[in-house]
Tab-separated table of C-alpha atoms (C1' of nucleotides) in Angstrom:
chain	number	residue	atom	x	y	z
A	17	MET	CA	-5.469	10.685	5.717
A	18	ALA	CA	-7.990	9.698	3.067
A	19	VAL	CA	-5.416	9.963	0.317
A	20	ALA	CA	-3.479	7.141	1.956
A	21	ASN	CA	-6.147	4.775	0.659
A	22	ILE	CA	-5.480	5.882	-2.880
A	23	PHE	CA	-1.753	5.379	-2.491
A	24	LYS	CA	-2.399	2.030	-0.946
A	25	ALA	CA	-4.527	1.063	-3.924
A	26	LEU	CA	-1.704	2.036	-6.275
A	27	GLY	CA	0.854	0.205	-4.178
A	28	ASP	CA	0.595	-3.199	-5.815
A	29	PRO	CA	2.029	-4.216	-9.194
A	30	VAL	CA	-1.169	-5.849	-10.449
A	31	ARG	CA	-3.367	-2.946	-9.404
A	32	LEU	CA	-0.958	-0.387	-10.793
A	33	GLU	CA	-0.909	-2.233	-14.081
A	34	ILE	CA	-4.699	-2.159	-14.166
A	35	VAL	CA	-4.739	1.568	-13.550
A	36	ALA	CA	-2.056	2.132	-16.173
A	37	ARG	CA	-4.102	0.244	-18.758
A	38	LEU	CA	-7.256	2.134	-17.957
A	39	SER	CA	-5.471	5.440	-18.201
A	40	ASP	CA	-5.331	5.048	-21.961
A	41	GLY	CA	-9.033	5.746	-21.765
A	42	SER	CA	-10.180	2.546	-23.414
A	43	THR	CA	-13.164	0.635	-22.166
A	44	TYR	CA	-12.377	-2.773	-20.761
A	45	THR	CA	-14.639	-5.492	-19.556
A	46	ILE	CA	-13.595	-7.223	-16.374
A	47	GLY	CA	-12.666	-10.290	-18.386
A	48	ARG	CA	-10.524	-8.422	-20.908
A	49	LEU	CA	-8.849	-6.449	-18.164
A	50	SER	CA	-8.075	-9.595	-16.236
A	51	GLU	CA	-6.041	-11.136	-19.046
A	52	ASP	CA	-2.239	-11.126	-19.032
A	53	LEU	CA	-1.943	-9.895	-15.487
A	54	GLY	CA	-0.174	-13.031	-14.348
A	55	VAL	CA	-2.931	-14.042	-11.953
A	56	SER	CA	-6.193	-15.916	-12.283
A	57	ARG	CA	-9.384	-14.160	-13.290
A	58	GLN	CA	-10.634	-14.264	-9.732
A	59	GLY	CA	-7.303	-13.047	-8.474
A	60	ALA	CA	-7.535	-10.100	-10.831
A	61	ARG	CA	-11.140	-9.580	-9.815
A	62	LYS	CA	-10.141	-9.130	-6.208
A	63	GLN	CA	-7.632	-6.465	-7.128
A	64	ILE	CA	-10.250	-4.764	-9.290
A	65	GLN	CA	-12.574	-4.747	-6.317
A	66	ALA	CA	-9.840	-3.225	-4.155
A	67	LEU	CA	-9.511	-0.396	-6.657
A	68	VAL	CA	-13.276	0.104	-6.672
A	69	THR	CA	-13.338	0.280	-2.884
A	70	ALA	CA	-10.563	2.864	-2.966
A	71	ASP	CA	-12.628	4.788	-5.523
A	72	VAL	CA	-9.863	4.656	-8.099
A	73	ILE	CA	-11.931	2.872	-10.730
A	74	GLU	CA	-15.637	2.374	-11.422
A	75	LEU	CA	-17.738	-0.537	-12.614
A	76	HIS	CA	-20.633	-0.190	-15.044
A	77	PRO	CA	-22.674	-3.337	-15.566
A	78	ALA	CA	-24.067	-3.803	-19.052
A	79	GLY	CA	-25.860	-7.007	-19.834
A	80	ARG	CA	-23.712	-9.961	-19.040
A	81	GLU	CA	-20.529	-7.960	-18.965
A	82	THR	CA	-19.232	-5.179	-16.765
A	83	HIS	CA	-17.252	-2.247	-18.048
A	84	VAL	CA	-14.425	-0.811	-16.046
A	85	SER	CA	-13.271	2.773	-16.151
A	86	LEU	CA	-10.808	4.973	-14.356
A	87	ASN	CA	-11.819	7.626	-11.865
A	88	ALA	CA	-9.330	10.281	-12.831
A	89	ALA	CA	-10.272	12.414	-9.832
A	90	SER	CA	-8.503	10.014	-7.509
A	91	LEU	CA	-5.323	10.183	-9.494
A	92	GLN	CA	-5.542	13.922	-9.391
A	93	GLU	CA	-5.988	13.940	-5.654
A	94	ALA	CA	-2.934	11.754	-5.185
A	95	ARG	CA	-0.834	13.894	-7.468
A	96	ARG	CA	-1.907	17.104	-5.782
A	97	PHE	CA	-0.977	15.693	-2.416
A	98	ILE	CA	2.532	14.888	-3.550
A	99	THR	CA	2.846	18.223	-5.289
A	100	GLN	CA	1.978	19.952	-2.051
A	101	LEU	CA	4.662	18.057	-0.164
A	102	GLU	CA	7.214	18.875	-2.810
A	103	LYS	CA	6.286	22.526	-2.603
A	104	GLN	CA	7.055	22.639	1.111
A	105	TRP	CA	10.287	20.835	0.471
A	106	ASP	CA	11.391	23.258	-2.215
A	107	GLN	CA	10.553	26.248	-0.074
A	108	ARG	CA	12.681	24.857	2.712
A	109	LEU	CA	15.593	24.355	0.378
A	110	LEU	CA	15.241	27.904	-0.832
A	111	ALA	CA	15.232	29.239	2.717
A	112	LEU	CA	18.360	27.268	3.539
A	113	LYS	CA	20.096	28.575	0.465
A	114	GLN	CA	19.306	32.153	1.362
A	115	LEU	CA	20.565	31.552	4.879
A	116	VAL	CA	23.901	30.371	3.558
A	117	GLU	CA	24.234	33.321	1.206
A	118	GLU	CA	23.858	35.885	3.944
B	966	MET	CA	6.729	-1.627	-11.505
B	967	ALA	CA	9.308	-0.188	-9.145
B	968	VAL	CA	7.163	2.839	-8.459
B	969	ALA	CA	4.565	0.564	-6.879
B	970	ASN	CA	6.881	0.235	-3.896
B	971	ILE	CA	6.851	3.964	-3.385
B	972	PHE	CA	3.062	4.077	-3.542
B	973	LYS	CA	2.903	1.186	-1.169
B	974	ALA	CA	5.154	3.040	1.245
B	975	LEU	CA	2.839	6.057	1.104
B	976	GLY	CA	-0.250	3.902	1.482
B	977	ASP	CA	-0.441	3.865	5.259
B	978	PRO	CA	-1.669	6.677	7.509
B	979	VAL	CA	1.287	6.535	9.887
B	980	ARG	CA	3.855	6.439	7.120
B	981	LEU	CA	2.142	9.178	5.159
B	982	GLU	CA	2.102	11.346	8.272
B	983	ILE	CA	5.828	10.774	8.699
B	984	VAL	CA	6.496	11.773	5.114
B	985	ALA	CA	4.268	14.821	5.459
B	986	ARG	CA	6.192	15.964	8.532
B	987	LEU	CA	9.542	15.489	6.880
B	988	SER	CA	8.423	17.420	3.843
B	989	ASP	CA	8.633	20.634	5.841
B	990	GLY	CA	12.363	20.069	5.584
B	991	SER	CA	13.066	20.043	9.305
B	992	THR	CA	15.482	17.575	10.808
B	993	TYR	CA	13.924	15.031	13.100
B	994	THR	CA	15.493	12.404	15.241
B	995	ILE	CA	13.796	9.037	15.227
B	996	GLY	CA	12.543	9.712	18.747
B	997	ARG	CA	11.062	13.110	17.934
B	998	LEU	CA	9.508	11.796	14.766
B	999	SER	CA	7.943	8.890	16.625
B	1000	GLU	CA	5.984	11.130	18.989
B	1001	ASP	CA	2.264	11.783	18.511
B	1002	LEU	CA	1.821	9.191	15.809
B	1003	GLY	CA	-0.611	7.156	17.888
B	1004	VAL	CA	1.648	4.123	18.059
B	1005	SER	CA	4.509	3.046	20.263
B	1006	ARG	CA	8.063	4.120	19.523
B	1007	GLN	CA	8.883	0.688	18.168
B	1008	GLY	CA	5.729	0.685	16.140
B	1009	ALA	CA	6.757	3.968	14.589
B	1010	ARG	CA	10.267	2.641	14.113
B	1011	LYS	CA	8.991	-0.199	11.999
B	1012	GLN	CA	7.144	2.203	9.731
B	1013	ILE	CA	10.247	4.363	9.496
B	1014	GLN	CA	12.194	1.301	8.439
B	1015	ALA	CA	9.575	0.504	5.810
B	1016	LEU	CA	10.058	3.975	4.361
B	1017	VAL	CA	13.834	3.535	4.382
B	1018	THR	CA	13.505	0.219	2.555
B	1019	ALA	CA	11.286	1.866	-0.047
B	1020	ASP	CA	13.925	4.585	-0.375
B	1021	VAL	CA	11.496	7.318	0.559
B	1022	ILE	CA	13.465	8.545	3.567
B	1023	GLU	CA	17.067	8.281	4.751
B	1024	LEU	CA	18.695	7.757	8.136
B	1025	HIS	CA	21.840	9.526	9.262
B	1026	PRO	CA	23.296	8.301	12.544
B	1027	ALA	CA	24.963	10.965	14.670
B	1028	GLY	CA	26.171	9.991	18.104
B	1029	ARG	CA	23.419	8.448	20.109
B	1030	GLU	CA	20.686	9.800	17.892
B	1031	THR	CA	19.725	9.223	14.283
B	1032	HIS	CA	18.508	11.946	12.014
B	1033	VAL	CA	15.787	11.278	9.503
B	1034	SER	CA	15.349	13.076	6.220
B	1035	LEU	CA	13.157	12.851	3.165
B	1036	ASN	CA	14.361	11.571	-0.183
B	1037	ALA	CA	12.516	13.987	-2.406
B	1038	ALA	CA	13.501	12.047	-5.526
B	1039	SER	CA	11.069	9.273	-4.629
B	1040	LEU	CA	8.209	11.698	-4.271
B	1041	GLN	CA	9.102	13.147	-7.607
B	1042	GLU	CA	9.124	9.741	-9.236
B	1043	ALA	CA	5.691	8.957	-7.865
B	1044	ARG	CA	4.293	12.267	-8.989
B	1045	ARG	CA	5.739	11.932	-12.459
B	1046	PHE	CA	4.177	8.517	-12.830
B	1047	ILE	CA	0.730	9.828	-11.987
B	1048	THR	CA	1.223	12.834	-14.213
B	1049	GLN	CA	2.005	10.522	-17.095
B	1050	LEU	CA	-1.185	8.552	-16.544
B	1051	GLU	CA	-3.217	11.733	-16.382
B	1052	LYS	CA	-1.673	12.900	-19.616
B	1053	GLN	CA	-2.852	9.794	-21.457
B	1054	TRP	CA	-6.265	10.225	-19.916
B	1055	ASP	CA	-6.565	13.839	-20.998
B	1056	GLN	CA	-5.485	13.026	-24.529
B	1057	ARG	CA	-8.157	10.365	-24.740
B	1058	LEU	CA	-10.806	12.784	-23.563
B	1059	LEU	CA	-9.675	15.278	-26.157
B	1060	ALA	CA	-9.865	12.675	-28.911
B	1061	LEU	CA	-13.385	11.721	-27.840
B	1062	LYS	CA	-14.466	15.325	-27.829
B	1063	GLN	CA	-13.160	15.871	-31.340
B	1064	LEU	CA	-14.921	12.748	-32.488
B	1065	VAL	CA	-18.228	14.069	-31.212
B	1066	GLU	CA	-17.736	17.437	-32.809
B	1067	GLU	CA	-17.250	16.034	-36.279
C	555	DA	C1'	30.931	6.074	38.204
C	556	DT	C1'	26.183	6.462	37.905
C	557	DT	C1'	22.183	7.787	35.612
C	558	DA	C1'	19.434	9.178	31.845
C	559	DT	C1'	18.602	9.149	26.933
C	560	DA	C1'	18.225	7.402	22.144
C	561	DT	C1'	18.080	3.636	19.844
C	562	DG	C1'	18.208	-1.379	18.375
C	563	DC	C1'	16.740	-6.202	18.282
C	564	DA	C1'	13.698	-10.184	18.878
C	565	DA	C1'	9.583	-12.690	19.795
C	566	DC	C1'	4.970	-12.731	19.576
C	567	DT	C1'	-0.064	-11.809	18.055
C	568	DA	C1'	-4.089	-10.546	15.332
C	569	DA	C1'	-5.607	-9.062	11.206
C	570	DA	C1'	-5.130	-8.033	6.419
C	571	DT	C1'	-3.463	-9.341	1.908
C	572	DG	C1'	-2.793	-11.796	-2.381
C	573	DG	C1'	-3.602	-15.628	-4.239
C	574	DT	C1'	-5.968	-20.108	-5.301
C	575	DT	C1'	-9.936	-23.533	-6.611
C	576	DG	C1'	-14.722	-24.921	-7.106
C	577	DC	C1'	-19.297	-23.990	-7.990
C	578	DA	C1'	-23.376	-21.004	-9.191
C	579	DT	C1'	-25.905	-18.003	-12.314
C	580	DA	C1'	-27.482	-14.683	-15.635
C	581	DA	C1'	-27.191	-13.252	-20.354
C	582	DA	C1'	-26.125	-14.064	-25.129
C	583	DT	C1'	-25.505	-17.249	-28.963
C	584	DT	C1'	-26.604	-21.302	-31.780
D	715	DA	C1'	-33.796	-25.632	-25.720
D	716	DA	C1'	-28.998	-26.271	-25.241
D	717	DT	C1'	-24.605	-24.185	-24.997
D	718	DT	C1'	-21.262	-20.804	-24.365
D	719	DT	C1'	-19.707	-16.666	-22.180
D	720	DA	C1'	-19.024	-13.228	-18.492
D	721	DT	C1'	-19.283	-12.795	-14.096
D	722	DG	C1'	-20.143	-13.540	-8.988
D	723	DC	C1'	-19.566	-15.739	-4.491
D	724	DA	C1'	-17.351	-18.459	-0.908
D	725	DA	C1'	-13.980	-21.163	1.328
D	726	DC	C1'	-9.486	-21.837	1.968
D	727	DC	C1'	-4.293	-21.043	2.417
D	728	DA	C1'	0.332	-18.867	3.061
D	729	DT	C1'	2.495	-14.691	3.748
D	730	DT	C1'	2.835	-10.083	5.080
D	731	DT	C1'	1.668	-6.391	7.937
D	732	DA	C1'	0.959	-3.438	11.870
D	733	DG	C1'	1.240	-3.454	16.130
D	734	DT	C1'	2.785	-4.891	20.858
D	735	DT	C1'	6.121	-5.905	24.948
D	736	DG	C1'	10.546	-6.860	26.969
D	737	DC	C1'	15.286	-6.463	27.125
D	738	DA	C1'	19.935	-4.961	25.513
D	739	DT	C1'	23.351	-1.376	24.454
D	740	DA	C1'	25.835	2.706	23.269
D	741	DT	C1'	26.245	7.590	24.020
D	742	DA	C1'	25.717	11.748	26.785
D	743	DA	C1'	24.946	14.196	31.032
D	744	DT	C1'	25.527	14.645	36.133
DNA sequence: ATTATATGCAACTAAATGGTTGCATAAATT
DNA sequence: AATTTATGCAACCATTTAGTTGCATATAAT
C-alpha cells in the first residue's frame, strides 16, 4: 500500500501544518517554513525531510536558501484512494436499502 | 489538527488494509478480519484498537464475537480536508496563469 | 459437563519517531 | 576580509509503535 506512506506523512500535526501552509501555493524557504511551528528549526527540518521522503513536498536549492513546494499529485492520490473507499461504502448502503424495500 | 489523527490511523499498511476491507460494507468479526493480514491475531487486534481510538471504525459486541464496522464519517472528514487543500492549490495555479497572460 | 471458539489482557522486545543541542559550512552582505 | 544568514549533519534522548508470546475467560456447541 504505497498510499499508506502519504497518509503517514500527513498523520502528524507539524507535518500537516506544513502541508496546509504550502497548499496556499506560496514559496517558502526552509527557514521561513520552520517558524511558528512550535518546534526548533532542526525539529521542523526533520519533519520537512519526512515529507520529502514521502514525496509530498519537494526541495529546490537556490543559493544559500532552499525553496519548498508542495507535490499536489500526492494529495490527489490520497484523496482518490479515500474517494474509492467511500464509493464502495455508498454502493453497499444502496444495495442494503434496496434489499429492505423489496 | 484533529484530522491528523485520522491520517495517522490510515498511515499503516495493516490498518489501511483493514479499512479497505471494511469499506466493502461487509460485517466482519475481529477474528475474520484478523486473518491474512500477515500478523498474529493479537497484532491485528492492536491495529484494530488503534483504528477504534482514532474513531475510524467501531466495535459491536454480540455474544462471544465482536463485529467491526467502518465509521464512514471519518473517511469523509479526511477527504474533505484534502479537497480543501487542493482547492487552495488550484486557485493559486489559476492566479499564476492569469498573471502570466497579462 | 466437556470441549471448542472468540476474544481479552499483560508483559516484553526491537525499532521507529519526534524532539533536542552543538557544531560545521557555504553563500550573501557589509 | 569579516560578519551574518541559511542550512546541513550528527549524536543523543524519551516515548511511541508494531509486533510477539503466554495465559485467562466467557460464550457456544457437542
